[in-house]
């Protein structure tokens, strides 16, 4: 059978690029990944993947292994700062069986998830990845697209029918296609993400807790079966990284339950981040496509970042596989851009913004009276069916591109 195209190049071996590579190569579509670094990223970033991403991790054939190596977090709740008492929350186990499917969120620290996807791609599909290949320019004509790449052996061009920018928030592919501007804004407050061993269970904490405070807000989420927690907290603007590191013991003693001294916990790693809400004007230009952080950014409160990115990837996979199989024409990629931008504008952007505003609210004592999301959770506390309904509403972020396949 003659295929409508021969090859897809993916720029970036982060979680989005690796998932796309897995899905496409599993479908028999030739793929090459170009990665600027010599290794996978090791920073403490995503760890929890929301339920809307689970169907795509499942079709990539990795969800069982993610749950086996990591965990399936159950509870999510909000807590008061003063005594860490629980205000309200939900139990993710209500999604353990949705018409026979386990749609609970899944947790595996990002570097381990990336390694799992890379191993599958290389071993099961004989996948091709070129390390130390930094994309610095792009071009296309009627027949093909190409990227200019800096490699240890010098500059070269890599050609393909479609090229997908999965190269993260500072995406070179996006800048080459649409210029330096990434429309949106950056929050004033920096955050610090730490991975730390500290026994939160002694204080009645379960899997994920959001502690409300205008200044000292934080999140404590268990991210490994052996009790490693991700503690992410807000810092004051204008501090240097050195100053943030100096303040960390004081912040932990002030914020965490039990008010621990440094010898009572063990920090494994720690990184500062700026938070952004930004979206590219389009996710397509000719033979180039953008997905995940290269296409849109949101703050990490509520874990919508790569969850939304994985959903992009699942949609883009359906579009490319549809073209490959002759069930769709190339115009489905315009729909990909249009529908994924719509989902960012109507769900990912507003929901992630309100997640951050909630945790850093200026008057947490009265928040429950004012916040419809917390009120809905309170109402659903003893009603599993309602909790399931609330969790399932998150699936609105998905869009089924296969409905646009040719009917014949
Ligand atoms: C503290 C923190 C916690 C988070 N927690 C969560 C969470 O729990 N759940 C969630 O859903 N999201 C979370 N996120 C967001 C999530 O980490 C990101 O959305 C995700 O890492 C983006 O993946 P990506 O593949 O799009 O980009 P990246 O992970 O940024 O990967 C991009 C890759 O492209 C490569 N690259 C860059 N430029 C080039 C180039 N020019 N040429 C070739 N290669 C290039 C990079 O080296 C990198 O390997 C969190 C973020 C932060 C900061």
Coordinates of C-alpha atoms and ligand atoms in Angstrom, one line a residue:
X1 CA 0.0 0.0 0.0
X2 CA 1.4 3.4 -0.9
X3 CA 1.3 5.7 2.1
X4 CA 0.5 9.4 1.9
X5 CA 3.7 10.2 3.8
X6 CA 6.9 8.5 4.7
X7 CA 8.3 10.0 8.0
X8 CA 7.6 12.1 11.0
X9 CA 10.4 14.0 12.9
X10 CA 9.8 14.9 16.5
X11 CA 11.9 17.7 18.1
X12 CA 12.4 17.0 21.8
X13 CA 12.6 13.8 23.9
X14 CA 10.5 15.2 26.8
X15 CA 7.4 13.4 27.8
X16 CA 5.3 14.7 24.9
X17 CA 7.8 13.8 22.2
X18 CA 8.4 10.4 23.7
X19 CA 4.6 9.6 23.9
X20 CA 4.1 10.7 20.3
X21 CA 7.1 8.6 19.2
X22 CA 5.6 5.6 20.9
X23 CA 2.1 5.9 19.6
X24 CA 3.3 6.6 16.0
X25 CA 5.8 3.8 15.9
X26 CA 3.4 1.4 17.4
X27 CA 1.1 2.2 14.5
X28 CA 4.0 1.5 12.0
X29 CA 4.8 5.1 11.2
X30 CA 8.5 5.8 10.8
X31 CA 9.7 8.3 13.4
X32 CA 13.0 10.0 14.3
X33 CA 13.5 12.0 17.5
X34 CA 16.0 14.9 17.6
X35 CA 17.1 15.8 21.2
X36 CA 19.4 18.7 22.0
X37 CA 20.7 17.2 25.2
X38 CA 22.8 14.0 25.6
X39 CA 20.3 12.6 28.1
X40 CA 16.7 12.8 29.4
X41 CA 15.8 15.8 31.6
X42 CA 16.4 15.1 35.3
X43 CA 14.6 18.1 36.9
X44 CA 11.8 17.6 39.5
X45 CA 8.8 18.4 37.3
X46 CA 5.6 16.5 36.6
X47 CA 4.8 13.4 38.6
X48 CA 1.0 13.1 38.5
X49 CA -0.9 12.5 35.3
X50 CA -4.6 13.4 35.4
X51 CA -7.3 11.0 34.4
X52 CA -7.9 12.6 30.9
X53 CA -4.4 11.5 29.9
X54 CA -4.9 7.9 31.0
X55 CA -6.6 6.6 27.7
X56 CA -3.5 7.9 25.7
X57 CA -1.0 6.3 28.1
X58 CA -3.1 3.1 27.8
X59 CA -3.0 3.0 24.0
X60 CA 0.8 3.6 24.1
X61 CA 0.9 0.3 26.1
X62 CA 2.5 1.8 29.2
X63 CA -0.2 2.5 31.8
X64 CA 0.1 -0.8 33.7
X65 CA 3.8 -0.4 34.0
X66 CA 3.4 3.2 35.2
X67 CA 1.1 2.0 37.9
X68 CA 3.4 -0.9 38.8
X69 CA 6.5 1.3 39.0
X70 CA 4.7 4.3 40.5
X71 CA 1.3 4.5 42.1
X72 CA -2.3 5.6 41.6
X73 CA -2.9 8.5 44.0
X74 CA -6.2 8.4 45.8
X75 CA -7.1 11.5 47.7
X76 CA -6.9 15.2 46.8
X77 CA -7.8 17.8 49.5
X78 CA -7.4 21.4 50.6
X79 CA -6.1 22.1 54.1
X80 CA -5.9 25.1 56.4
X81 CA -2.4 26.6 57.0
X82 CA -2.7 27.2 60.7
X83 CA -3.4 23.6 61.9
X84 CA -3.3 21.7 58.5
X85 CA -6.9 20.5 59.1
X86 CA -8.8 19.3 56.1
X87 CA -11.4 21.6 54.6
X88 CA -12.7 19.3 51.8
X89 CA -11.5 17.0 49.1
X90 CA -12.2 14.0 46.8
X91 CA -11.3 10.4 46.5
X92 CA -9.9 9.5 43.1
X93 CA -10.7 5.8 43.7
X94 CA -14.2 6.4 42.3
X95 CA -12.6 6.2 38.9
X96 CA -11.1 2.7 39.5
X97 CA -13.9 1.1 37.4
X98 CA -15.6 3.3 34.8
X99 CA -17.4 0.8 32.6
X100 CA -14.5 -1.7 33.2
X101 CA -11.7 0.9 32.7
X102 CA -9.4 2.1 35.4
X103 CA -9.3 5.9 34.8
X104 CA -7.6 6.9 38.1
X105 CA -4.8 9.4 37.8
X106 CA -1.4 7.8 37.7
X107 CA 1.9 8.9 39.4
X108 CA 5.5 8.2 38.3
X109 CA 8.2 10.9 38.5
X110 CA 8.8 12.4 35.1
X111 CA 12.4 11.2 34.6
X112 CA 11.3 7.6 35.3
X113 CA 8.3 7.9 33.0
X114 CA 10.5 9.4 30.3
X115 CA 12.9 6.4 30.7
X116 CA 10.1 3.9 30.5
X117 CA 8.8 5.5 27.3
X118 CA 12.3 5.7 25.8
X119 CA 13.1 2.0 26.6
X120 CA 9.8 0.9 25.0
X121 CA 10.4 3.0 21.9
X122 CA 13.9 1.7 21.5
X123 CA 13.4 -1.9 22.4
X124 CA 9.9 -2.7 21.0
X125 CA 9.8 -0.5 17.9
X126 CA 13.5 -0.2 17.1
X127 CA 13.0 3.6 17.5
X128 CA 15.5 6.1 16.2
X129 CA 16.7 9.0 18.5
X130 CA 19.5 11.4 17.7
X131 CA 21.0 12.9 20.9
X132 CA 23.0 16.1 20.9
X133 CA 20.9 17.3 17.9
X134 CA 19.8 20.8 18.6
X135 CA 17.3 22.3 16.1
X136 CA 18.2 25.9 15.3
X137 CA 16.2 26.6 12.2
X138 CA 13.2 25.3 10.1
X139 CA 12.1 25.3 6.5
X140 CA 9.6 23.7 4.2
X141 CA 8.4 23.6 0.6
X142 CA 5.5 21.8 -1.2
X143 CA 7.1 18.4 -0.9
X144 CA 8.8 18.3 2.5
X145 CA 9.9 20.0 5.7
X146 CA 13.3 20.2 7.2
X147 CA 15.1 21.4 10.3
X148 CA 18.6 22.8 10.6
X149 CA 20.4 20.9 13.3
X150 CA 23.6 21.5 15.3
X151 CA 25.4 18.2 16.1
X152 CA 28.8 17.3 17.5
X153 CA 29.7 16.4 13.9
X154 CA 28.7 19.9 12.6
X155 CA 25.5 21.3 11.0
X156 CA 23.1 19.2 9.0
X157 CA 19.5 19.2 7.7
X158 CA 17.0 16.6 8.7
X159 CA 14.0 16.1 6.3
X160 CA 10.5 14.7 6.9
X161 CA 6.9 15.0 5.7
X162 CA 5.8 16.3 9.1
X163 CA 7.8 17.8 11.9
X164 CA 6.4 18.1 15.4
X165 CA 7.8 20.7 17.9
X166 CA 7.7 18.9 21.3
X167 CA 10.7 21.1 22.4
X168 CA 9.1 22.6 25.6
X169 CA 8.2 26.1 26.7
X170 CA 11.2 27.8 25.1
X171 CA 10.5 25.9 21.8
X172 CA 12.8 26.9 18.9
X173 CA 10.4 25.4 16.5
X174 CA 7.6 27.7 17.7
X175 CA 9.9 30.8 17.6
X176 CA 11.0 29.9 14.0
X177 CA 7.4 29.5 12.9
X178 CA 5.6 32.3 14.8
X179 CA 8.3 34.7 16.1
X180 CA 9.6 35.3 19.6
X181 CA 6.3 36.3 21.1
X182 CA 4.4 33.7 23.1
X183 CA 1.1 35.4 23.9
X184 CA -0.1 35.3 27.6
X185 CA 1.6 36.3 30.8
X186 CA 4.0 35.2 33.6
X187 CA 2.9 35.2 37.2
X188 CA 4.9 37.5 39.6
X189 CA 5.4 34.8 42.2
X190 CA 8.1 32.2 41.7
X191 CA 7.7 28.7 43.0
X192 CA 10.2 26.2 44.4
X193 CA 9.7 22.5 43.7
X194 CA 11.4 20.0 46.1
X195 CA 11.4 16.2 46.3
X196 CA 11.7 15.4 50.0
X197 CA 11.4 12.5 52.4
X198 CA 9.3 13.6 55.3
X199 CA 6.6 11.5 57.0
X200 CA 3.5 13.5 56.3
X201 CA 1.3 10.5 57.2
X202 CA 2.1 11.1 60.9
X203 CA 0.0 14.3 60.5
X204 CA -2.9 12.7 58.8
X205 CA -1.9 13.8 55.3
X206 CA -2.9 11.4 52.4
X207 CA -1.8 11.5 48.9
X208 CA -2.2 15.2 47.6
X209 CA -2.8 18.2 49.8
X210 CA -3.1 21.8 48.9
X211 CA -2.4 24.2 51.8
X212 CA -4.1 27.5 51.5
X213 CA -2.2 30.7 52.4
X214 CA -1.7 34.1 50.6
X215 CA 2.0 33.9 51.0
X216 CA 3.1 30.5 52.3
X217 CA 0.8 28.3 50.2
X218 CA 2.2 24.9 49.3
X219 CA 1.4 21.5 47.9
X220 CA 2.5 18.2 49.5
X221 CA 1.9 15.2 47.2
X222 CA 3.2 11.7 47.7
X223 CA 5.0 10.8 44.4
X224 CA 6.7 7.4 45.1
X225 CA 5.4 4.2 46.8
X226 CA 8.4 4.5 49.3
X227 CA 7.1 7.9 50.7
X228 CA 8.9 10.6 48.7
X229 CA 6.9 13.8 48.6
X230 CA 6.8 16.6 46.2
X231 CA 6.6 19.8 48.2
X232 CA 6.0 22.8 45.9
X233 CA 5.7 26.2 47.6
X234 CA 5.4 29.9 46.7
X235 CA 8.3 32.3 47.2
X236 CA 8.5 36.0 47.3
X237 CA 9.3 37.8 44.0
X238 CA 12.7 39.4 43.6
X239 CA 14.7 36.8 45.4
X240 CA 17.8 35.2 43.9
X241 CA 18.1 31.4 43.7
X242 CA 20.8 31.6 46.5
X243 CA 18.4 33.5 48.7
X244 CA 15.6 31.0 48.1
X245 CA 17.9 28.2 49.0
X246 CA 18.9 30.0 52.2
X247 CA 15.2 30.6 53.1
X248 CA 14.2 27.0 52.5
X249 CA 14.8 25.6 56.1
X250 CA 12.8 28.6 57.5
X251 CA 10.0 28.1 55.0
X252 CA 9.7 24.3 55.8
X253 CA 9.7 24.9 59.6
X254 CA 7.0 27.6 59.1
X255 CA 4.8 25.7 56.7
X256 CA 5.0 21.9 57.1
X257 CA 3.1 20.0 59.7
X258 CA 5.3 19.3 62.8
X259 CA 7.4 22.4 61.9
X260 CA 10.5 20.2 61.2
X261 CA 14.1 21.2 61.6
X262 CA 16.4 20.3 58.6
X263 CA 17.6 17.1 60.3
X264 CA 14.0 15.8 60.4
X265 CA 13.6 15.6 56.6
X266 CA 15.8 14.8 53.6
X267 CA 15.7 16.9 50.4
X268 CA 16.6 14.9 47.3
X269 CA 16.4 17.8 44.8
X270 CA 15.1 21.3 44.6
X271 CA 14.4 23.8 41.7
X272 CA 12.9 27.2 41.2
X273 CA 10.3 27.8 38.5
X274 CA 8.5 30.8 37.0
X275 CA 4.8 30.1 36.2
X276 CA 3.3 31.1 32.8
X277 CA -0.1 31.1 31.1
X278 CA 0.8 31.2 27.4
X279 CA -0.6 29.8 24.1
X280 CA 0.9 29.9 20.6
X281 CA -1.3 31.7 18.0
X282 CA -1.5 28.4 16.0
X283 CA -0.4 24.8 16.6
X284 CA 0.2 24.3 12.8
X285 CA 2.1 26.0 10.0
X286 CA 2.2 23.8 6.9
X287 CA 4.1 20.7 7.6
X288 CA 5.1 21.8 11.2
X289 CA 3.0 21.1 14.3
X290 CA 3.3 22.1 17.9
X291 CA 2.2 20.1 21.0
X292 CA 2.3 20.3 24.8
X293 CA 4.6 22.9 26.4
X294 CA 5.9 24.1 23.0
X295 CA 2.3 25.0 22.2
X296 CA 0.9 26.1 25.5
X297 CA 1.9 26.6 29.1
X298 CA 0.0 26.8 32.4
X299 CA 1.0 26.9 36.1
X300 CA 1.4 23.4 37.7
X301 CA -1.3 23.7 40.4
X302 CA -3.7 20.9 39.7
X303 CA -1.3 19.1 37.3
X304 CA -2.8 20.3 34.0
X305 CA 0.6 20.8 32.3
X306 CA 1.6 17.5 30.7
X307 CA -1.9 16.1 31.3
X308 CA -3.1 18.6 28.7
X309 CA 0.1 18.0 26.7
X310 CA -0.6 14.2 26.6
X311 CA -4.1 14.9 25.5
X312 CA -2.7 17.0 22.6
X313 CA -0.4 14.1 21.7
X314 CA -3.3 11.6 21.6
X315 CA -5.3 13.9 19.4
X316 CA -2.3 14.6 17.1
X317 CA -1.6 10.9 16.9
X318 CA -5.2 10.3 15.7
X319 CA -4.8 12.9 13.1
X320 CA -1.5 11.6 11.7
X321 CA -2.6 8.0 11.9
X322 CA -5.8 8.9 10.1
X323 CA -3.8 10.5 7.3
X324 CA -1.4 7.5 7.2
X325 CA -4.4 5.0 6.9
X326 CA -6.1 7.1 4.2
X327 CA -9.1 7.8 6.5
X328 CA -8.4 11.6 6.7
X329 CA -6.8 14.2 4.6
X330 CA -4.2 16.7 5.6
X331 CA -6.8 19.3 6.6
X332 CA -7.5 17.4 9.8
X333 CA -4.3 19.0 11.1
X334 CA -6.0 22.4 10.8
X335 CA -8.7 21.0 13.1
X336 CA -6.0 19.7 15.4
X337 CA -4.7 23.2 15.9
X338 CA -8.2 24.8 16.1
X339 CA -9.7 22.3 18.6
X340 CA -6.6 22.0 20.9
X341 CA -6.4 25.8 21.1
X342 CA -10.1 25.9 22.0
X343 CA -9.5 23.4 24.8
X344 CA -6.6 25.5 26.1
X345 CA -8.7 28.7 26.1
X346 CA -11.9 27.3 27.5
X347 CA -10.5 24.7 30.0
X348 CA -6.7 24.5 30.7
X349 CA -6.1 28.2 31.0
X350 CA -9.1 29.2 33.1
X351 CA -9.0 26.1 35.3
X352 CA -5.3 26.2 36.0
X353 CA -5.5 29.9 36.8
X354 CA -8.3 29.3 39.3
X355 CA -6.3 26.4 40.8
X356 CA -3.5 28.8 41.6
X357 CA -5.7 31.6 42.8
X358 CA -7.5 29.2 45.1
X359 CA -4.3 28.0 46.9
X360 CA -2.9 31.5 47.2
X361 CA -6.3 33.2 48.1
X362 CA -6.0 36.3 50.2
X363 CA -8.7 35.2 52.6
X364 CA -8.6 31.4 52.9
X365 CA -10.9 31.4 56.0
X366 CA -13.9 32.4 53.8
X367 CA -12.8 30.6 50.7
X368 CA -15.3 27.7 51.1
X369 CA -18.2 30.2 51.1
X370 CA -17.0 31.8 47.9
X371 CA -15.5 29.0 45.8
X372 CA -17.9 26.9 43.7
X373 CA -15.3 24.1 43.1
X374 CA -14.7 23.6 46.9
X375 CA -18.4 23.8 47.5
X376 CA -19.0 21.1 44.9
X377 CA -16.4 18.9 46.5
X378 CA -18.0 19.5 50.0
X379 CA -21.4 18.5 48.6
X380 CA -19.9 15.3 47.0
X381 CA -18.0 14.2 50.1
X382 CA -20.4 11.5 51.0
X383 CA -21.8 10.9 47.5
X384 CA -19.5 8.6 45.4
X385 CA -21.7 9.0 42.3
X386 CA -21.4 12.8 42.5
X387 CA -17.6 12.6 43.0
X388 CA -17.3 10.4 39.9
X389 CA -19.3 13.0 37.9
X390 CA -17.0 15.8 39.1
X391 CA -13.9 13.8 38.2
X392 CA -15.4 12.8 34.8
X393 CA -16.0 16.4 33.9
X394 CA -12.2 16.8 33.5
X395 CA -12.5 14.6 30.4
X396 CA -14.0 17.7 28.6
X397 CA -10.4 18.6 27.8
X398 CA -10.3 15.7 25.3
X399 CA -11.4 16.0 21.7
X400 CA -12.1 13.0 19.5
X401 CA -10.6 13.7 16.1
X402 CA -11.6 10.3 14.7
X403 CA -15.1 11.6 14.3
X404 CA -13.7 13.5 11.3
X405 CA -12.4 10.4 9.6
X406 CA -14.0 9.7 6.2
X407 CA -17.2 7.7 6.8
X408 CA -16.5 5.2 3.9
Ligands
LIG1 C1 7.4 22.0 39.4 C2 6.5 21.5 38.3 C3 5.7 20.4 38.6 C4 4.9 19.9 37.6 N1 4.0 18.9 37.9 C5 3.1 18.5 36.9 C6 2.3 17.4 37.2 O1 2.3 16.8 38.3 N2 1.4 17.0 36.2 C7 1.4 17.6 35.0 O2 0.6 17.3 34.2 N3 2.3 18.6 34.7 C8 3.2 19.0 35.6 N4 4.1 20.0 35.3 C9 4.3 20.4 33.9 C10 5.1 19.4 33.1 O3 6.4 19.1 33.7 C11 5.4 19.9 31.7 O4 4.2 20.3 31.1 C12 6.1 18.9 30.8 O5 7.4 18.6 31.3 C13 6.2 19.4 29.4 O6 6.7 18.3 28.6 P1 7.2 18.6 27.1 O7 7.5 17.3 26.5 O8 6.2 19.4 26.4 O9 8.5 19.6 27.2 P2 9.9 19.4 28.0 O10 9.6 18.4 29.2 O11 10.3 20.7 28.3 O12 10.8 18.6 27.0 C14 11.3 19.3 25.9 C15 12.5 18.5 25.4 O13 12.9 19.2 24.2 C16 14.3 19.3 24.2 N5 14.7 20.5 23.4 C17 14.5 21.8 23.7 N6 14.9 22.6 22.7 C18 15.4 21.8 21.7 C19 15.9 22.0 20.4 N7 16.1 23.2 19.9 N8 16.3 20.9 19.7 C20 16.1 19.7 20.1 N9 15.6 19.4 21.4 C21 15.2 20.4 22.1 C22 14.7 19.5 25.7 O14 16.0 19.2 25.9 C23 13.7 18.5 26.3 O15 14.2 17.2 26.4 C24 4.9 20.5 36.3 C25 5.8 21.5 36.0 C26 6.6 22.0 37.0 C27 7.6 23.1 36.7

